[in-house]
Short mmCIF file of N, CA and C in Angstrom, two decimals:
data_model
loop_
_atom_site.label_atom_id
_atom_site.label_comp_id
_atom_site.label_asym_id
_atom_site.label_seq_id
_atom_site.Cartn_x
_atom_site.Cartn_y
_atom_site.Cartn_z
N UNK W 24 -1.11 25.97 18.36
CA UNK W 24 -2.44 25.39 18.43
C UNK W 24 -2.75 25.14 19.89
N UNK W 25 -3.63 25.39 20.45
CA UNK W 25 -4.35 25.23 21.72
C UNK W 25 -4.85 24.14 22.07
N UNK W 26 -4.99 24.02 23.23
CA UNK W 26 -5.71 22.51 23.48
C UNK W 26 -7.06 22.12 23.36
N UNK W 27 -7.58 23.28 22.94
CA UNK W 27 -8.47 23.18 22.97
C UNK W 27 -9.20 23.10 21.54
N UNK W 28 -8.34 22.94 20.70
CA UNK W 28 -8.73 23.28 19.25
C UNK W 28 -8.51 21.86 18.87
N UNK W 29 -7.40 21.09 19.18
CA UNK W 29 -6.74 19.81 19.09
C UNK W 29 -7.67 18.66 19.28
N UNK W 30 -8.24 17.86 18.49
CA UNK W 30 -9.22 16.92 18.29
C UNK W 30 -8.83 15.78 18.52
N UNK W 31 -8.94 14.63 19.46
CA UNK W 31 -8.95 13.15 19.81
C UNK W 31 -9.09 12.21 18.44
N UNK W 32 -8.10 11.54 17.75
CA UNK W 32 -8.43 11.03 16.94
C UNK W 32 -8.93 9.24 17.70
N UNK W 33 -9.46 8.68 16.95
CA UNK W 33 -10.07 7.18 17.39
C UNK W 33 -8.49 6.33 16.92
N UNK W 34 -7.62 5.72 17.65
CA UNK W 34 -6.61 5.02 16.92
C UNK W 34 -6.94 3.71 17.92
N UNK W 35 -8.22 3.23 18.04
CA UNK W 35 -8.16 2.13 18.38
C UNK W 35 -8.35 1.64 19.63
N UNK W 36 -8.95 0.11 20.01
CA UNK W 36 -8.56 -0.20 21.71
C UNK W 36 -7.42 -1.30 21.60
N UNK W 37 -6.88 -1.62 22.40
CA UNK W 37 -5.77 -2.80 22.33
C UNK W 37 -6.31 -3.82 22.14
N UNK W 38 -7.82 -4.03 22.17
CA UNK W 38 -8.16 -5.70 21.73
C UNK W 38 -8.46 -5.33 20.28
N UNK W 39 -8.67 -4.35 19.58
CA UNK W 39 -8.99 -4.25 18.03
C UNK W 39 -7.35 -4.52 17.55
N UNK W 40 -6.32 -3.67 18.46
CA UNK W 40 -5.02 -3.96 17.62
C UNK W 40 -4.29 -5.25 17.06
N UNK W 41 -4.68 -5.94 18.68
CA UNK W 41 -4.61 -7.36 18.83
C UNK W 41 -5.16 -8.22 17.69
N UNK W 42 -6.41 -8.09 17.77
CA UNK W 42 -7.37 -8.70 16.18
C UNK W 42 -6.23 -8.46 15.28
N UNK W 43 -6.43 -7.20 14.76
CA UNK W 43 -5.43 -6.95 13.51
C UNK W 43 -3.82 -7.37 13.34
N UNK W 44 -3.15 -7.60 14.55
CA UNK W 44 -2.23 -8.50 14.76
C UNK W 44 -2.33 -9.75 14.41
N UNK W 45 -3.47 -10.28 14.98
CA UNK W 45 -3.51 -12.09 14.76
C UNK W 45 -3.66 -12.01 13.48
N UNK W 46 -4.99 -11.14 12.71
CA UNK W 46 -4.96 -11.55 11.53
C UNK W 46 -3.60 -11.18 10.89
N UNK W 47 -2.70 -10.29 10.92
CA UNK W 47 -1.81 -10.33 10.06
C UNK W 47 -0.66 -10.99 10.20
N UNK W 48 -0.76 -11.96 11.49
CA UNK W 48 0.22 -12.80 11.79
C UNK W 48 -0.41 -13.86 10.73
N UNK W 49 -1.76 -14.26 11.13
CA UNK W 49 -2.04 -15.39 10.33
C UNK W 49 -1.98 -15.50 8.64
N UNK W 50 -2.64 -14.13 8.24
CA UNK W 50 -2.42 -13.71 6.62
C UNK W 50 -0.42 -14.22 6.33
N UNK W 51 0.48 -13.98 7.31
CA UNK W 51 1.77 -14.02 6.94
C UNK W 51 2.18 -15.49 6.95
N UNK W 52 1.26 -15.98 7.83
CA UNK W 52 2.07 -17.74 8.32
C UNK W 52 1.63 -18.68 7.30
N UNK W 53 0.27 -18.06 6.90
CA UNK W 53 -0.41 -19.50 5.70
C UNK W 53 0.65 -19.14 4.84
N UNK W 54 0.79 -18.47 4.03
CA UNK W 54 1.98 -18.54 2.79
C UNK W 54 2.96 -18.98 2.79
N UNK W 55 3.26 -18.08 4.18
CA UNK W 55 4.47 -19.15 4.45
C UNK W 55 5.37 -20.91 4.96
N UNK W 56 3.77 -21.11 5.20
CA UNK W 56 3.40 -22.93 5.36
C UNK W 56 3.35 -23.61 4.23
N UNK W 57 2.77 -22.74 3.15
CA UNK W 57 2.46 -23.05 1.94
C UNK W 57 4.06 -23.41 1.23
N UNK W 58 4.78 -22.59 1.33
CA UNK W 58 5.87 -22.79 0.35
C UNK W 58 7.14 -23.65 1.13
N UNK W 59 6.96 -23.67 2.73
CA UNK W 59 8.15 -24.16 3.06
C UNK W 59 7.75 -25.67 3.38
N UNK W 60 6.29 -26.16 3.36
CA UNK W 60 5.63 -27.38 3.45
C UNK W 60 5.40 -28.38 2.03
N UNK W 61 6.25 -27.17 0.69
CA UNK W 61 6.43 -27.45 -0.71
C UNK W 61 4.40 -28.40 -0.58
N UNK W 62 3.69 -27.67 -0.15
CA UNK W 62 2.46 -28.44 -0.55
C UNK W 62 2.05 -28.44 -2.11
N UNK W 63 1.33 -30.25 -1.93
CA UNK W 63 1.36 -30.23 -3.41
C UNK W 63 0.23 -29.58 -4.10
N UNK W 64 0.34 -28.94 -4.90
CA UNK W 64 -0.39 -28.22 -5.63
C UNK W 64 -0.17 -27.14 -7.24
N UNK W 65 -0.43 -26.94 -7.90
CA UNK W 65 -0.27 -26.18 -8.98
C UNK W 65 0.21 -25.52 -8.65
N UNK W 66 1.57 -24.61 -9.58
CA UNK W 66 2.22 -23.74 -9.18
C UNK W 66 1.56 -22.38 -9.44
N UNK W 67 0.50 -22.28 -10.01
CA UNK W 67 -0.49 -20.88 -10.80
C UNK W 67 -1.52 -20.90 -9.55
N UNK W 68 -1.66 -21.92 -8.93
CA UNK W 68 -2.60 -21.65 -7.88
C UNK W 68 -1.75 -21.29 -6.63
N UNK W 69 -1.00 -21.91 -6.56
CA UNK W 69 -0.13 -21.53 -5.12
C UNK W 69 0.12 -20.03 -5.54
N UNK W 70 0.69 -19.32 -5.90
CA UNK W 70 0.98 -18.36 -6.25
C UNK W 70 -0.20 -17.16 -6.94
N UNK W 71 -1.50 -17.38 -7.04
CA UNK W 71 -2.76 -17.15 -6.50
C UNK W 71 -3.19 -16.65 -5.10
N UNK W 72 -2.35 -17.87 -4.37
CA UNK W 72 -3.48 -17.90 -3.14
C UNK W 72 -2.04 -16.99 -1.83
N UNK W 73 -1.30 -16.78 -2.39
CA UNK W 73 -0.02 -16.44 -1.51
C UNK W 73 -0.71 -14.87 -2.06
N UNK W 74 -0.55 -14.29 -3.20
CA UNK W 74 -1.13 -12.84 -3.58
C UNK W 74 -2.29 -12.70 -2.81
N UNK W 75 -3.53 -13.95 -3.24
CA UNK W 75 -4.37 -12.87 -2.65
C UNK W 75 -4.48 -13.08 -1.07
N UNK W 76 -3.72 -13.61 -0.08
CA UNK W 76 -4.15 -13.55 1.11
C UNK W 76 -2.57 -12.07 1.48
N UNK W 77 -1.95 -11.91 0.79
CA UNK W 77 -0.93 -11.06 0.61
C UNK W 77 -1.88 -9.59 0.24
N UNK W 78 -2.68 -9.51 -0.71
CA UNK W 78 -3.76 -8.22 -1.23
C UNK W 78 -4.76 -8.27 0.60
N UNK W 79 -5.30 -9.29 0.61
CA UNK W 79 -6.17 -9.57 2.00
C UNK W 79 -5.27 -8.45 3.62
N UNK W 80 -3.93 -8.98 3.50
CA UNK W 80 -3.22 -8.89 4.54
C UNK W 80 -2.69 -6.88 4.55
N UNK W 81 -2.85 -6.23 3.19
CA UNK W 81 -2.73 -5.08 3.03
C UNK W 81 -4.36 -3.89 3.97
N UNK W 82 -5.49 -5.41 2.78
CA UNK W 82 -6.53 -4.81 3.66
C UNK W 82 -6.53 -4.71 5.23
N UNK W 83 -5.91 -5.36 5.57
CA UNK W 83 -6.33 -5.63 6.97
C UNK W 83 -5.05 -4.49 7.64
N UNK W 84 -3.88 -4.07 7.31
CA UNK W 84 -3.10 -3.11 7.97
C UNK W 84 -3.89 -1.80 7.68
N UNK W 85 -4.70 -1.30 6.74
CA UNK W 85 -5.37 -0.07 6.24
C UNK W 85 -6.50 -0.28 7.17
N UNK W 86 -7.46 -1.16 7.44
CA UNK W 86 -8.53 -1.00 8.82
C UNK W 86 -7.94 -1.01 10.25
N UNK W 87 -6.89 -1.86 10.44
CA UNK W 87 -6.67 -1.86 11.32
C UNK W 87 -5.71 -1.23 11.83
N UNK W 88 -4.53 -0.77 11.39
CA UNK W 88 -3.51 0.07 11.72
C UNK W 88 -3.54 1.58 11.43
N UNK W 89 -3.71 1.49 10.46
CA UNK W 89 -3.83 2.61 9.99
C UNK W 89 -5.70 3.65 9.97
N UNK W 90 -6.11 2.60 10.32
CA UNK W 90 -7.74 3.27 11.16
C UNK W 90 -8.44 3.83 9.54
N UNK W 91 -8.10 3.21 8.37
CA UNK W 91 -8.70 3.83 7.13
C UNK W 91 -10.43 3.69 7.46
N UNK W 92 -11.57 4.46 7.23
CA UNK W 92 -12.88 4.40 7.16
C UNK W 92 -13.39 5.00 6.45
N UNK W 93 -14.72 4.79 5.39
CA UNK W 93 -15.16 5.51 4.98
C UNK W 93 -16.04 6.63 6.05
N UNK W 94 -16.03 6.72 6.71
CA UNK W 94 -17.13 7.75 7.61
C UNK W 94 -16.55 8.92 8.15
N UNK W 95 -14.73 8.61 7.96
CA UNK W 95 -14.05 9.76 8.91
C UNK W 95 -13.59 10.93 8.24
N UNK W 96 -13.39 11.81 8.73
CA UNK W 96 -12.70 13.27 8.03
C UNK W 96 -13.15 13.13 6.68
N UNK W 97 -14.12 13.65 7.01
CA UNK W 97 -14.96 14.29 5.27
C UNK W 97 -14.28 12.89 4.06
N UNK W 98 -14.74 11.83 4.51
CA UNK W 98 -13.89 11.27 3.14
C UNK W 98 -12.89 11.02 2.83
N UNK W 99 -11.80 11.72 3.21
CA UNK W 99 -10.73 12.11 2.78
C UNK W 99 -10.20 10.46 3.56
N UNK W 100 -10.20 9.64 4.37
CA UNK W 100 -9.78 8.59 4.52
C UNK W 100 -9.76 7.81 3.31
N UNK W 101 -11.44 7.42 3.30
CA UNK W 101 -11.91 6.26 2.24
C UNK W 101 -11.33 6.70 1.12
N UNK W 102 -10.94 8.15 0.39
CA UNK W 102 -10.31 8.28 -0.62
C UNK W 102 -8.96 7.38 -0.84
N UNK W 103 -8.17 7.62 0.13
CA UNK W 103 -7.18 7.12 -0.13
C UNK W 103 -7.07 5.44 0.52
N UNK W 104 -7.84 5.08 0.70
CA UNK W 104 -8.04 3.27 0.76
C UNK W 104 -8.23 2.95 -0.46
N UNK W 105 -9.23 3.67 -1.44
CA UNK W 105 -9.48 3.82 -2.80
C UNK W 105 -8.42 3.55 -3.35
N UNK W 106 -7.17 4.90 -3.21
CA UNK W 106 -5.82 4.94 -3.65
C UNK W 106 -5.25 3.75 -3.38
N UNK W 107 -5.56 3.17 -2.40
CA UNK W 107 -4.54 2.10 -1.69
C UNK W 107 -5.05 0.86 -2.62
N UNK W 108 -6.13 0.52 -2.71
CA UNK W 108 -6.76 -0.25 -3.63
C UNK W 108 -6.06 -0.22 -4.67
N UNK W 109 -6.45 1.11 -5.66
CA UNK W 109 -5.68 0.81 -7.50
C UNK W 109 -3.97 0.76 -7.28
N UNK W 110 -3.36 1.26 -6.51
CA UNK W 110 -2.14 1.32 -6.40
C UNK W 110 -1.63 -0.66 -5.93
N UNK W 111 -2.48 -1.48 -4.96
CA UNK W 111 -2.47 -2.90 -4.95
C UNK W 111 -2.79 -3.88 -6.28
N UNK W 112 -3.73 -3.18 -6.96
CA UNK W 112 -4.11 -3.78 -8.30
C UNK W 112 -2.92 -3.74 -9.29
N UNK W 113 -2.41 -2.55 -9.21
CA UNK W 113 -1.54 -2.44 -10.12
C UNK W 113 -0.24 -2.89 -9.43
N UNK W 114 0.47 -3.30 -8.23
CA UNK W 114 1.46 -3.99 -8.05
C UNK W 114 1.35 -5.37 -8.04
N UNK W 115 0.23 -6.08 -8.09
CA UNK W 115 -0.70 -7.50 -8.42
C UNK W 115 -0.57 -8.01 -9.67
N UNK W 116 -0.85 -6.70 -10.24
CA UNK W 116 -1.38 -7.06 -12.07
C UNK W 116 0.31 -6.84 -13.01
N UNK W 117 0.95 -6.21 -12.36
CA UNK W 117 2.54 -6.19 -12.82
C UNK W 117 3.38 -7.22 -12.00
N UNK W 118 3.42 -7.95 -11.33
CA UNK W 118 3.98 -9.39 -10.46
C UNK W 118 3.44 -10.30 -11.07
N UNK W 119 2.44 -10.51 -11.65
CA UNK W 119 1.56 -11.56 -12.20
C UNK W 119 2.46 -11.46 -13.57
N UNK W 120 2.35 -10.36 -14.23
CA UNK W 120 3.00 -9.89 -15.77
C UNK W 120 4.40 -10.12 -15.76
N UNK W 121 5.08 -9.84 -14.84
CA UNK W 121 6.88 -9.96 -14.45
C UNK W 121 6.68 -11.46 -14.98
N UNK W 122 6.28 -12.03 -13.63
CA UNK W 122 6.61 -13.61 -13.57
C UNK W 122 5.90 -14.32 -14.63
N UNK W 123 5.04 -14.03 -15.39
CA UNK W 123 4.96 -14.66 -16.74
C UNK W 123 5.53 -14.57 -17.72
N UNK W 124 5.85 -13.18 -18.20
CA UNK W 124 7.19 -13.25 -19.06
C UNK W 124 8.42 -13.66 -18.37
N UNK W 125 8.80 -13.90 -17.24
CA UNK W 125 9.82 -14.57 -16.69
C UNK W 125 9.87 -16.28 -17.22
N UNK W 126 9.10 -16.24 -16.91
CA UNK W 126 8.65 -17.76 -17.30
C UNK W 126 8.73 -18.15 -18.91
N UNK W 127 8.37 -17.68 -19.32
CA UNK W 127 7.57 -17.58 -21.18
C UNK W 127 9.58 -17.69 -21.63
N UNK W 128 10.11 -16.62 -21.28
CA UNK W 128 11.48 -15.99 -21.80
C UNK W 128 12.35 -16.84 -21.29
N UNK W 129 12.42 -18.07 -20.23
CA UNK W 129 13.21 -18.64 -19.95
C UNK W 129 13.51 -19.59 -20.55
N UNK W 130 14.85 -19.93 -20.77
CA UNK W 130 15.13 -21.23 -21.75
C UNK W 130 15.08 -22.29 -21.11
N UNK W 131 14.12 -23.13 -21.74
CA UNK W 131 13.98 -24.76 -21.31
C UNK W 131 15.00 -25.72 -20.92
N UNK W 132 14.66 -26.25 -19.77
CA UNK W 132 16.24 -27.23 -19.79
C UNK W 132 16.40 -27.87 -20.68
N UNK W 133 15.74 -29.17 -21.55
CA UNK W 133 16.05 -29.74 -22.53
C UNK W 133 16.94 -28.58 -23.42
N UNK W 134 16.81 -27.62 -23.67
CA UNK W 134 17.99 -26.66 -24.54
C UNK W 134 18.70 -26.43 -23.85
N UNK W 135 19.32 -25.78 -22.65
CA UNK W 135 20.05 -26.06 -21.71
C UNK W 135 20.90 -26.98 -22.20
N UNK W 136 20.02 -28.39 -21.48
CA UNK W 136 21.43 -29.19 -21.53
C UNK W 136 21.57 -29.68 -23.00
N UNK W 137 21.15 -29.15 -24.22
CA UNK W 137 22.15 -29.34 -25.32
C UNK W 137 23.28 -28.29 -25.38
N UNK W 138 23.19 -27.09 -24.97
CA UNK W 138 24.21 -26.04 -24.91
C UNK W 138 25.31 -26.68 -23.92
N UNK W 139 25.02 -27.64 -22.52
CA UNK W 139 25.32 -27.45 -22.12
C UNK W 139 26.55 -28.71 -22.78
N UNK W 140 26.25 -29.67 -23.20
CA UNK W 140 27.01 -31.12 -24.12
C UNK W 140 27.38 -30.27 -25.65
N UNK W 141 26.93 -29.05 -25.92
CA UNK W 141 28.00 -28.72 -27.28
C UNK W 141 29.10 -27.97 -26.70
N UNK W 142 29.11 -26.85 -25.05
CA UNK W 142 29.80 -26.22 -24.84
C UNK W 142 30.89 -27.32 -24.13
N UNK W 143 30.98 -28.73 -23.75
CA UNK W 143 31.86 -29.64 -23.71
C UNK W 143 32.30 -30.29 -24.78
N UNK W 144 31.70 -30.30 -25.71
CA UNK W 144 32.36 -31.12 -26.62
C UNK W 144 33.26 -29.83 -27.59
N UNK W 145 32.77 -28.66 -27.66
CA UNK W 145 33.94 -27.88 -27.63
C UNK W 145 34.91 -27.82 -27.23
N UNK W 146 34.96 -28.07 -25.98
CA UNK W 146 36.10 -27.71 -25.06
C UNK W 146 36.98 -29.01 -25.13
N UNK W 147 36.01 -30.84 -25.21
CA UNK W 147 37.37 -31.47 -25.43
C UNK W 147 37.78 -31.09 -27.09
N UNK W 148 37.30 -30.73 -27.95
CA UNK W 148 38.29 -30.92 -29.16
C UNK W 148 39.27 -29.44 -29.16
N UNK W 149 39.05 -28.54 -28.32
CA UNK W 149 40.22 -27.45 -28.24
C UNK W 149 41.32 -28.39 -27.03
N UNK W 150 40.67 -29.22 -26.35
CA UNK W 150 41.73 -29.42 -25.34
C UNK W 150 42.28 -30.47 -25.60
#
């Protein structure tokens, strides 16, 4: 290929990278303030707001790193932001589904600790 055939792509100025840095420093630090500051709050909302600034923080590597636009190369960008989209929905909408049947399927402590006073009182009448 010639040099002359070879097209300049737009990957940005260092103060746009910068932007997209801070924001994805900041998208990373709230969550993580959130859980190590044990703030009080519902555990269905905390875990809400950690996803969606986590879904937020994807958007922001696809504009900003990765230069996704609808206007560039025939489309063929915005297509796959599209992609990037249902492919986030569906790792969202199955994490949400995990951790509720995680939850639902787990045995309650109150049963717990009766298993846990019959599996001793077994053990003193064998011992």
């Amino acid at each position: 290929m010639s040099a002359d055939t070879h097209h300049a792509h737009d990957h940005g100025t260092m103060g746009q990278l910068m932007i997209g840095f801070a924001l994805a420093a900041i998208l990373t630090i709230i969550p993580f303030y959130l859980v190590m500051a044990e703030v009080d709050m519902a555990r269905s909302t905390l875990v809400g707001i950690i996803m969606g600034l986590g879904a937020v923080q994807i958007i922001v590597h696809l504009v900003y790193f990765l230069h996704l636009k609808r206007s560039s190369e025939e489309g063929w960008n915005f297509f796959a932001t599209i992609f990037a989209v249902i492919i986030l929905v569906i790792v969202l909408a199955g994490s949400l589904w995990v951790m509720h049947n995680m939850n639902e399927n787990m045995m309650p402590m109150h049963e717990m600790d009766q298993h846990i006073e019959q599996m001793k009182s077994l053990q003193s009448q064998q011992g």
